[in-house]
XYZ file of C-alpha atoms in Angstrom:
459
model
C 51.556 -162.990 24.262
C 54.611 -161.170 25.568
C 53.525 -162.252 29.470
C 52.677 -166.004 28.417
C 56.267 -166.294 26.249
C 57.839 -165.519 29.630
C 55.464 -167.226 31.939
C 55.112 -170.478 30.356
C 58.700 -171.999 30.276
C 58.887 -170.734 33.909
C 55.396 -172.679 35.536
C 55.910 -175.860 33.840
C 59.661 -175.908 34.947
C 59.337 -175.603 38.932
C 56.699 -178.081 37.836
C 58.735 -180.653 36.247
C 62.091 -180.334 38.005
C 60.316 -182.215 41.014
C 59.305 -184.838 38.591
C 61.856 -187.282 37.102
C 63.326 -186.383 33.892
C 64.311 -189.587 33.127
C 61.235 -191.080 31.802
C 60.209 -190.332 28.598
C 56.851 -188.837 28.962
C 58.606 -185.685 31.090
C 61.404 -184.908 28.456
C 59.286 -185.067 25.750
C 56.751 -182.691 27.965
C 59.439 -180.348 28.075
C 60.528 -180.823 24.605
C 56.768 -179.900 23.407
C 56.773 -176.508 26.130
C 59.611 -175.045 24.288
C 58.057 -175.709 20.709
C 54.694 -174.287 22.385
C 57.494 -171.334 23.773
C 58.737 -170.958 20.130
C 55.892 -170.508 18.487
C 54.444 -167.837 21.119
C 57.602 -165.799 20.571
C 57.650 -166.189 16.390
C 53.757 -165.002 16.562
C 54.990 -162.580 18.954
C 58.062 -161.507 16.227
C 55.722 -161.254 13.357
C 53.572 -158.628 15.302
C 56.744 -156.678 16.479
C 57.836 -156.503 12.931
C 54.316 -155.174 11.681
C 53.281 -152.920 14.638
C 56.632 -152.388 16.537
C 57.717 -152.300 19.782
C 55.155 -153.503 22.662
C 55.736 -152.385 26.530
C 53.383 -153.970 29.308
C 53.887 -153.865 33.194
C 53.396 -157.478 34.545
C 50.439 -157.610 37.218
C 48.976 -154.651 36.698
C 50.994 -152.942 38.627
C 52.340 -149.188 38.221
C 55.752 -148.493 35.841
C 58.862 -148.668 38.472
C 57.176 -151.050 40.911
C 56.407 -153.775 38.803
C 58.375 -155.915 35.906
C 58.726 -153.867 32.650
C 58.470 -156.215 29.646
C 59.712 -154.542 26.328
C 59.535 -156.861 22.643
C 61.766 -155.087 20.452
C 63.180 -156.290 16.985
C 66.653 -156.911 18.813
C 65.077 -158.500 22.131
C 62.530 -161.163 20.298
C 65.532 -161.898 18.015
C 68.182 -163.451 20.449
C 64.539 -164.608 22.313
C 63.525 -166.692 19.449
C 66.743 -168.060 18.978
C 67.898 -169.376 22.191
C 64.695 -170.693 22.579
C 65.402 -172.825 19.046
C 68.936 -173.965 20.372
C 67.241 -175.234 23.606
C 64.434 -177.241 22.185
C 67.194 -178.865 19.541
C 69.220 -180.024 22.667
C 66.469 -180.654 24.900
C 64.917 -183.124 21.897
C 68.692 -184.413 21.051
C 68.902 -185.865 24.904
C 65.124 -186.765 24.546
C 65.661 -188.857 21.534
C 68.928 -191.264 23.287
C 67.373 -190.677 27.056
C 67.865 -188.209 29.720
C 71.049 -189.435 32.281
C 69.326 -187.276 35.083
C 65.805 -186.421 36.562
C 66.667 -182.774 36.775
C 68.017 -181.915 33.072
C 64.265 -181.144 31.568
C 63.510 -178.881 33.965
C 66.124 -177.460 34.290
C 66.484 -176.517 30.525
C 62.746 -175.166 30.646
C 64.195 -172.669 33.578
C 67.139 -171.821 31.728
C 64.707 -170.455 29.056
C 62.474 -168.864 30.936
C 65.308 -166.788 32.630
C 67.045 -166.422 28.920
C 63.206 -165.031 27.531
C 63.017 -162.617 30.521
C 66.602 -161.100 29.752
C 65.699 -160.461 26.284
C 62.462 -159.174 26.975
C 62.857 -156.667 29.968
C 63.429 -153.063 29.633
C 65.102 -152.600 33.303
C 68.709 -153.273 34.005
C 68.322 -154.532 37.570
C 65.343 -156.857 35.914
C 67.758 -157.930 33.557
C 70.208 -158.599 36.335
C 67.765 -160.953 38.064
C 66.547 -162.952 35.029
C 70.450 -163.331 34.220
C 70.656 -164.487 37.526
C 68.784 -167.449 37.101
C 69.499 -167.763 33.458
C 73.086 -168.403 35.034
C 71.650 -170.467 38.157
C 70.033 -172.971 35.828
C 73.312 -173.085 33.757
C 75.715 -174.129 36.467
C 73.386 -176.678 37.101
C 73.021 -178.293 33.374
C 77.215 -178.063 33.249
C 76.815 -180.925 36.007
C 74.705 -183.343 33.846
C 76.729 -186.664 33.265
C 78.048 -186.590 36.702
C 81.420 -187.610 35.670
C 84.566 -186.008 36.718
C 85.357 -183.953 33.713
C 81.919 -182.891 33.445
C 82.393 -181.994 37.221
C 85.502 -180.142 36.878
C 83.478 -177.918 33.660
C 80.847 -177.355 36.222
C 83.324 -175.937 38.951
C 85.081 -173.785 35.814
C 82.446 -172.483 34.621
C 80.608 -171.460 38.085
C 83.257 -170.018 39.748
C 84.460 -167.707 36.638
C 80.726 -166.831 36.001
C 79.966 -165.711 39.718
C 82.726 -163.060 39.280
C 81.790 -161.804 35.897
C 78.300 -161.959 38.084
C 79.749 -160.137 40.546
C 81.387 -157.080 38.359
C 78.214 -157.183 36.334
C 76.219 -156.184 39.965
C 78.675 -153.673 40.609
C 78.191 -151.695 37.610
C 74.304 -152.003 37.802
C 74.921 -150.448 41.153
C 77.052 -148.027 39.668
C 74.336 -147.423 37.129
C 71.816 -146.487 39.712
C 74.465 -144.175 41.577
C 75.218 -141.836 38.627
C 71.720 -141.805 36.747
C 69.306 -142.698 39.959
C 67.671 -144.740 37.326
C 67.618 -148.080 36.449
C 65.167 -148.127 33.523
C 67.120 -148.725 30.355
C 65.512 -146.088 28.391
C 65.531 -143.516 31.367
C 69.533 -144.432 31.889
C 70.267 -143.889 27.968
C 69.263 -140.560 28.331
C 70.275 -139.453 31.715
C 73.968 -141.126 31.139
C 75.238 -138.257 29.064
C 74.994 -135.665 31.848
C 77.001 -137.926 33.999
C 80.514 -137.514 33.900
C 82.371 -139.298 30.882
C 85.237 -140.596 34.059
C 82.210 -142.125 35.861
C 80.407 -143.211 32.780
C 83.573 -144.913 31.383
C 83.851 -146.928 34.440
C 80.343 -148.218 34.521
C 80.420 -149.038 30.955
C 83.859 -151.370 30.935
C 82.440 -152.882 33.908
C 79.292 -154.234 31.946
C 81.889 -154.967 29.374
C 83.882 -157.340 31.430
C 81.180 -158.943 32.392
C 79.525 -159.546 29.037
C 82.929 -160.456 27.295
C 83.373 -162.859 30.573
C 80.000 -164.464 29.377
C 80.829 -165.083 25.430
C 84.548 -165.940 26.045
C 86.145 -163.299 24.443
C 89.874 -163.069 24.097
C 91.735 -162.614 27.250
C 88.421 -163.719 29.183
C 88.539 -167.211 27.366
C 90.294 -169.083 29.780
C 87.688 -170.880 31.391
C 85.997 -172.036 27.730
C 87.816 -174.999 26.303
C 87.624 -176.582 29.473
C 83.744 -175.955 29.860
C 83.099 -176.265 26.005
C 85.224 -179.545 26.012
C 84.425 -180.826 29.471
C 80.269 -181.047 28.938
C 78.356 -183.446 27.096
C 77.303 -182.219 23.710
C 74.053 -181.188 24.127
C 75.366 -178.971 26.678
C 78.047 -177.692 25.049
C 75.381 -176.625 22.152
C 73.255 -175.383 25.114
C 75.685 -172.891 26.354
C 77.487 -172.024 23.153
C 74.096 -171.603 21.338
C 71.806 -169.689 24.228
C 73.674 -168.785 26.959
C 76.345 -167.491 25.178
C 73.618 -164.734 23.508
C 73.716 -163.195 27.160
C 77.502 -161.685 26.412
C 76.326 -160.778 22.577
C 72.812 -159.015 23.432
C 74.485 -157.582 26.203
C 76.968 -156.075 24.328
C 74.719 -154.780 21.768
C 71.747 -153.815 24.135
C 73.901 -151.906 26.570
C 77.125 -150.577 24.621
C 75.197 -149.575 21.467
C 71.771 -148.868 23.388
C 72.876 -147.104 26.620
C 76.283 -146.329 26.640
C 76.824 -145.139 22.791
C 79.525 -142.289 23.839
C 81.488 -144.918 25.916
C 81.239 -147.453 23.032
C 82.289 -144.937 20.424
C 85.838 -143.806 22.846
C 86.547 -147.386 23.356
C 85.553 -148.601 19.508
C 89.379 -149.122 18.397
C 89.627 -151.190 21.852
C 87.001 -153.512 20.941
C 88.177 -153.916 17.074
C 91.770 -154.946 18.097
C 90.232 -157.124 20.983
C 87.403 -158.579 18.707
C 91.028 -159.118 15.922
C 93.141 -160.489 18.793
C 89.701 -163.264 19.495
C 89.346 -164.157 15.753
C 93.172 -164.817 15.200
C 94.195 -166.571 18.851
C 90.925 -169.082 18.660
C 91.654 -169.851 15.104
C 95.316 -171.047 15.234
C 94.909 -172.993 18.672
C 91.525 -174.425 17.195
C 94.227 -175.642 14.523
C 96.519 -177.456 16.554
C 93.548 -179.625 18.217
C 92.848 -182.687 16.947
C 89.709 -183.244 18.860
C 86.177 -182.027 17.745
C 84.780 -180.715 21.255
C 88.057 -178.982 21.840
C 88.484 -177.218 18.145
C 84.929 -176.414 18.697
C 85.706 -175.106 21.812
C 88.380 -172.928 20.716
C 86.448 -171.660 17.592
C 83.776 -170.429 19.755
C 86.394 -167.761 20.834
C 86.988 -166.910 17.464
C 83.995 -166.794 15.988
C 82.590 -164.265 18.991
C 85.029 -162.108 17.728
C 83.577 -161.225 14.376
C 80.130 -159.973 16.411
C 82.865 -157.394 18.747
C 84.539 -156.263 15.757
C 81.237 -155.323 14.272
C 80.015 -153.741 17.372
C 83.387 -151.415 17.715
C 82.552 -150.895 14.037
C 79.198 -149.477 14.876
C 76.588 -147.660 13.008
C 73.648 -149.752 10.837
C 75.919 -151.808 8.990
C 78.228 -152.215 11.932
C 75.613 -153.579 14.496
C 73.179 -155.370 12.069
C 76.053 -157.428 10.833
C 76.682 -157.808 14.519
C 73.435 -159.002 15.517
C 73.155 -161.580 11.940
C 76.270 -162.910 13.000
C 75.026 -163.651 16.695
C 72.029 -165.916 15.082
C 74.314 -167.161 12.337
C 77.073 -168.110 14.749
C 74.807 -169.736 17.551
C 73.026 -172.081 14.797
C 76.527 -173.189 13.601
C 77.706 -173.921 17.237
C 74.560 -175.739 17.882
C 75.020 -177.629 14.504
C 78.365 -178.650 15.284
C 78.158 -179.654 19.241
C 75.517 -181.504 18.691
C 76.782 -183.604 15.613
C 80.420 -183.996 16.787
C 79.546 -187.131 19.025
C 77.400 -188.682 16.415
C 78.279 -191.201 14.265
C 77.160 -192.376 10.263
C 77.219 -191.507 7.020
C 74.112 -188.617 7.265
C 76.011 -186.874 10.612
C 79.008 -186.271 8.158
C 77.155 -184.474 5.582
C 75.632 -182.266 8.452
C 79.107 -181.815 10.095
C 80.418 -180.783 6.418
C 77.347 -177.760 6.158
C 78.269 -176.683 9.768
C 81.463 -176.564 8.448
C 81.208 -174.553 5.582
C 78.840 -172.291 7.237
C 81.831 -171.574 10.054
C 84.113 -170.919 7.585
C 81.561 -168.794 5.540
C 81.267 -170.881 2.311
C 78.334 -170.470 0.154
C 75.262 -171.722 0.040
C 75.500 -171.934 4.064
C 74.297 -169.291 6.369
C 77.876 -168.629 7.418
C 78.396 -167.261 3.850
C 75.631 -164.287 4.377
C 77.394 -163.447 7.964
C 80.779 -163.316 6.396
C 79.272 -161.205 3.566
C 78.122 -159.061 6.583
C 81.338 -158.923 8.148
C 82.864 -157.473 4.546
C 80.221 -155.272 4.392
C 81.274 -153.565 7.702
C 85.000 -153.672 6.781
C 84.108 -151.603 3.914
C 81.390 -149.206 5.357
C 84.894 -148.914 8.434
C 87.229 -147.959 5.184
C 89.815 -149.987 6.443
C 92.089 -152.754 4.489
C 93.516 -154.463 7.604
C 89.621 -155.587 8.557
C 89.086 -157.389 5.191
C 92.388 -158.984 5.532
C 91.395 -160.226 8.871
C 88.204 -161.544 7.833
C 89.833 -163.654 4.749
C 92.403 -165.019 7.496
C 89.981 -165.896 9.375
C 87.568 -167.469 7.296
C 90.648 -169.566 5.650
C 92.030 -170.536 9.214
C 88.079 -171.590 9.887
C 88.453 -173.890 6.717
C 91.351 -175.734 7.975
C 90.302 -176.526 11.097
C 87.738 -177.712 10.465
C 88.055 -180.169 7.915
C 91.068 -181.367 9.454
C 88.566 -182.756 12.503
C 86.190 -183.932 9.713
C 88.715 -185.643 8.002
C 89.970 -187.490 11.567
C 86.524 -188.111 12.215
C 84.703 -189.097 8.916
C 87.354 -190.090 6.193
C 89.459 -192.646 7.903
C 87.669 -195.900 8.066
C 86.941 -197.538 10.966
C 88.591 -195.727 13.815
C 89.117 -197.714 16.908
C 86.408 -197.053 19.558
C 84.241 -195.662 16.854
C 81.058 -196.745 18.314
C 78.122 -197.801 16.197
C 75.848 -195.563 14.036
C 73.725 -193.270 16.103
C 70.076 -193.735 16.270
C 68.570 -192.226 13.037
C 66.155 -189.498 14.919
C 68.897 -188.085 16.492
C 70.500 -188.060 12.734
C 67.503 -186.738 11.403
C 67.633 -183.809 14.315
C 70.943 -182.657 13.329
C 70.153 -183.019 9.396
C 67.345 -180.847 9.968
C 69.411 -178.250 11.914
C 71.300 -178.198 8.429
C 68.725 -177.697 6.407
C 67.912 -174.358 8.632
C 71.614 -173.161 8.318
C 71.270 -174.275 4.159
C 67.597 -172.370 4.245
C 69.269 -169.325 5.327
C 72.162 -169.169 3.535
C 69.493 -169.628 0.697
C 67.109 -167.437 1.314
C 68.692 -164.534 3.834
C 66.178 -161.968 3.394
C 64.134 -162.670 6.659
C 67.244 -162.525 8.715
C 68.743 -159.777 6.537
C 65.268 -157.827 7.963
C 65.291 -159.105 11.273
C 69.295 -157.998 11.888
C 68.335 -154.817 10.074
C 65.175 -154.003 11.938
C 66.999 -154.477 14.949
C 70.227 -152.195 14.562
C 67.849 -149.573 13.179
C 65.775 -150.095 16.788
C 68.924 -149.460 18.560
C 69.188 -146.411 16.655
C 65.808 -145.357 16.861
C 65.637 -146.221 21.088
C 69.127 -144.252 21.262
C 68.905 -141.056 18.943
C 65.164 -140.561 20.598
């Protein structure tokens, strides 16, 4: 199961990218791999949860010459749910027609490389899958062809080859101080390394992962990629590839480098602060959905750094829960902000309350999360920051929903979308509602994977 999860998007997308997209039968084709994808990697979930962690070696071949695949709690987590946020987009341009022959494809590559990164246990592995994760991505930020879309495209490749580029760097700086690069082998040979040497590897992979999310002051190419793409993009790489810079951090800071996260842990909780508060007033001041969305994306990322500097269980399952919480809103919201009608509002109004962490939404569990790991941090200036935040969250967004959905008849309003693409955003609410509803699963899943962490590190 763990070979086929990986193998599967990857074979039938160098098959279909030479086929045109733009007829139905191929998007829905790829639509039905990735629900084929997603349920290999829930079965696969399940039987992580009940028998733990599985290892194989892909081809047979010996440990350190072939491709290590590891399914832990943490990796099938961010796994499943990219996978989710793909098919949603990958049915949402299904449903109204795909613009170019290339885009199905291409999304069924993007999740193949996004499965492998999850699923590997070797950093330069993980460097290669990210690779093409990334390759696929710069080519998706193209789709509409237009000149904004362009201009996102250009943004977003250039910034992302030199977060690339520092990431490479530090894997090679991995393999010069450990002479390793198996993640479990580098956890434990990194604390005879010098803590000078150790340091500087570790804020490398840090730049590189913050680069990725958008983290405050690496946000600068975001609101013009965010804002520039066509929604289902938008909910493509703020809902999947965005998990890169969120596993990354957890997998690698609280999984590898533990010592070098702990030094720099009031670094990250003032950076992860400084996010939160900057992407919440300028997502204030914009009166346009993509662009608020855009800007709350760097706020909302950092809730899952404070929670990482935070540490510990509480610290990085709240991190992790807030990572799935925070990629279903984004996909939620992208996705629903160009749609028009009466059933798009009341799935606009859940995303919203879920952002802004108002119960019964998922967003409320997160938040409750977040408190959790102010508390278990003893400090009073967190849980102030966390009900500023959540209250900025609350008036931007229903200042765009009140633009968008209260005033009557806006000019250039465009008629009602078509009622299956309503119908796929309603149902994306009734996931965040279920959730927020019934959290225990998640509340496992986020807890089972912080404790793995643990478990991986301390042994």
């Amino acid at each position: 199961m763990l070979s086929t999860a990986l193998v599967l998007p990857w074979a039938w997308g160098a098959l279909l990218v030479a086929f045109d997209g733009r007829r139905p039968v191929i998007a829905w084709l790829a639509v039905a791999t990735l629900a084929a994808n997603l349920a290999m990697l829930v079965v696969l979930t399940v039987d992580v949860l009940r028998n733990g962690s599985q290892q194989i070696v892909t081809g047979g071949w010996p440990a350190g010459v072939g491709i290590v695949l590891r399914a832990d709690t943490l990796g099938v987590t961010f796994a499943l749910l990219s996978v989710l946020v793909l098919l949603a987009a990958a049915a949402a341009e299904a449903i109204i027609g795909v613009r170019e022959r290339t885009l199905p494809g291409l999304v069924l590559l993007l999740a193949g490389g996004l499965t492998g990164l999850f699923l590997t246990a070797d950093v330069f592995n993980f460097y290669v899958f990210f690779e093409l994760a990334m390759t696929a991505s710069y080519a998706l930020t193209t789709y509409g062809g237009q000149r904004r879309q362009l201009r996102a495209a250009l943004v977003f490749t250039a910034v992302n080859l030199l977060g690339s580029f520092i990431f490479l760097l530090s894997v090679a700086g991995t393999y010069r101080v450990t002479g390793t690069l198996a993640m479990a082998d580098v956890a434990e040979r990194i604390v005879d390394v010098s803590a000078n040497a150790a340091m500087l590897v570790a804020v490398g992979f840090f730049i590189a992962f913050s680069v990725k999310l958008g983290l405050f002051p690496f946000h600068f190419w975001l609101p013009t990629v965010y804002a520039g793409t066509r929604p289902a993009v938008a909910a493509i790489l703020s809902g999947a590839v965005a998990n890169i810079g969120a596993y990354g951090l957890l997998r690698f800071g609280a999984g590898i480098f533990p010592d070098e996260l702990r030094r720099g842990a009031t670094v990250l909780v003032l950076l992860g602060a400084a996010s939160i508060i900057y992407g919440a007033v300028l997502a204030v001041s914009r009166g346009d959905a993509a662009e608020m969305l855009a800007y709350s994306a760097i706020g909302q990322v950092g809730y899952v750094l404070v929670a990482v500097g935070v540490g510990g269980p509480v610290g990085l399952a709240a991190a992790v829960l807030y990572s799935v919480v925070n990629s279903l809103n984004k996909t939620l919201l992208f996705l629903a902000s160009g749609l028009r009608g009466a059933l798009v509002a009341g799935t606009f109004a859940v995303g919203a309350l879920s952002v802004a962490g108002v119960p019964p939404a998922a967003g409320f569990v997160g938040k409750l999360e977040m408190f959790r790991t102010a508390i278990a941090a003893g400090s009073p200036a967190l849980v102030l920051l966390l009900v500023i935040g959540s209250a900025l969250s609350l008036v931007y967004l229903f200042q765009v929903y009140q633009h968008r959905f209260w005033h009557t008849a806006p000019s250039g309003a465009g008629p009602i979308s078509p009622l299956p693409l309503r119908a796929l955003t309603a149902g994306l609410a009734l996931l965040v509602l279920a959730v927020g509803l019934w959290p225990e699963p998640l509340l496992t899943l986020s807890g089972s994977a912080a404790q793995a962490l643990l478990t991986r590190r301390s042994g």
